[in-house]
mmCIF file of C-alpha atoms in Angstrom:
data_model
loop_
_atom_site.group_PDB
_atom_site.id
_atom_site.type_symbol
_atom_site.label_atom_id
_atom_site.label_comp_id
_atom_site.label_asym_id
_atom_site.label_seq_id
_atom_site.Cartn_x
_atom_site.Cartn_y
_atom_site.Cartn_z
ATOM 1 C CA MET H 1 -24.254 -77.477 35.927
ATOM 2 C CA THR H 2 -26.374 -79.818 35.906
ATOM 3 C CA GLN H 3 -30.265 -79.191 34.766
ATOM 4 C CA ASN H 4 -33.355 -81.286 36.395
ATOM 5 C CA THR H 5 -35.509 -82.549 33.239
ATOM 6 C CA GLN H 6 -37.847 -84.107 36.340
ATOM 7 C CA GLN H 7 -40.862 -83.500 38.222
ATOM 8 C CA SER H 8 -39.856 -83.723 42.192
ATOM 9 C CA GLY H 9 -41.997 -86.648 41.915
ATOM 10 C CA GLY H 10 -39.800 -88.395 39.780
ATOM 11 C CA GLN H 11 -41.892 -88.717 37.122
ATOM 12 C CA PRO H 12 -40.722 -86.849 33.600
ATOM 13 C CA LEU H 13 -42.890 -84.113 32.662
ATOM 14 C CA LEU H 14 -43.612 -85.268 28.920
ATOM 15 C CA ALA H 15 -44.119 -88.823 28.264
ATOM 16 C CA LEU H 16 -41.733 -90.254 25.184
ATOM 17 C CA ARG H 17 -44.588 -90.812 23.027
ATOM 18 C CA SER H 18 -46.659 -87.481 23.743
ATOM 19 C CA ALA H 19 -43.516 -85.994 22.687
ATOM 20 C CA ILE H 20 -42.628 -87.542 19.599
ATOM 21 C CA VAL H 21 -46.054 -86.610 18.585
ATOM 22 C CA LEU H 22 -46.523 -83.324 19.066
ATOM 23 C CA LEU H 23 -42.545 -82.832 17.904
ATOM 24 C CA LEU H 24 -43.766 -84.373 14.181
ATOM 25 C CA GLY H 25 -46.829 -82.472 14.212
ATOM 26 C CA VAL H 26 -45.057 -79.182 14.694
ATOM 27 C CA LEU H 27 -42.886 -80.348 11.865
ATOM 28 C CA THR H 28 -46.047 -81.617 9.504
ATOM 29 C CA GLY H 29 -47.505 -77.557 10.430
ATOM 30 C CA ILE H 30 -43.939 -76.289 9.716
ATOM 31 C CA GLY H 31 -43.833 -77.915 6.264
ATOM 32 C CA ALA H 32 -47.445 -77.066 5.640
ATOM 33 C CA GLY H 33 -47.236 -73.217 6.106
ATOM 34 C CA VAL H 34 -43.764 -73.057 4.341
ATOM 35 C CA LEU H 35 -45.092 -74.658 1.559
ATOM 36 C CA THR H 36 -48.317 -72.431 1.822
ATOM 37 C CA TYR H 37 -46.354 -69.054 1.602
ATOM 38 C CA LEU H 38 -44.169 -70.193 -1.079
ATOM 39 C CA ALA H 39 -47.436 -71.139 -2.953
ATOM 40 C CA GLN H 40 -49.746 -67.787 -2.121
ATOM 41 C CA ARG H 41 -46.983 -65.940 -0.708
ATOM 42 C CA SER H 42 -49.852 -65.125 2.053
ATOM 43 C CA LEU H 43 -49.052 -64.932 5.951
ATOM 44 C CA PRO H 44 -52.373 -64.848 7.087
ATOM 45 C CA ALA H 45 -53.291 -68.292 4.459
ATOM 46 C CA ALA H 46 -49.966 -69.798 5.969
ATOM 47 C CA ALA H 47 -50.677 -69.707 9.187
ATOM 48 C CA LEU H 48 -53.911 -71.068 8.590
ATOM 49 C CA ALA H 49 -52.561 -73.540 7.009
ATOM 50 C CA ALA H 50 -50.235 -74.920 9.789
ATOM 51 C CA GLY H 51 -52.313 -75.004 12.049
ATOM 52 C CA ALA H 52 -54.235 -77.167 10.431
ATOM 53 C CA GLY H 53 -50.974 -79.386 9.142
ATOM 54 C CA PHE H 54 -50.505 -79.056 13.227
ATOM 55 C CA GLY H 55 -53.835 -80.664 14.127
ATOM 56 C CA ALA H 56 -54.133 -83.211 11.366
ATOM 57 C CA GLY H 57 -50.480 -84.064 11.944
ATOM 58 C CA VAL H 58 -51.014 -84.806 16.079
ATOM 59 C CA MET H 59 -54.236 -86.670 15.184
ATOM 60 C CA PHE H 60 -52.504 -88.963 12.722
ATOM 61 C CA PHE H 61 -49.646 -89.547 14.616
ATOM 62 C CA HIS H 62 -51.625 -90.148 17.375
ATOM 63 C CA THR H 63 -53.328 -93.026 15.986
ATOM 64 C CA ILE H 64 -50.350 -94.285 14.377
ATOM 65 C CA ILE H 65 -47.890 -94.318 17.196
ATOM 66 C CA SER H 66 -48.516 -97.037 19.642
#
């Protein structure tokens, strides 16, 4: 069985560039969260750092990937 990864109109659900930018943002957020948790042993601080890392990563990679 194969899965259809495209919408009914033949267009992909997400553009390749957008998928890469979001993936790199998620990886940046995870890295920031893990490093913050290892340094402070605080889940709320790690979650805030992960969110900030994700936002900054998406903005950064959006500007450098063309």
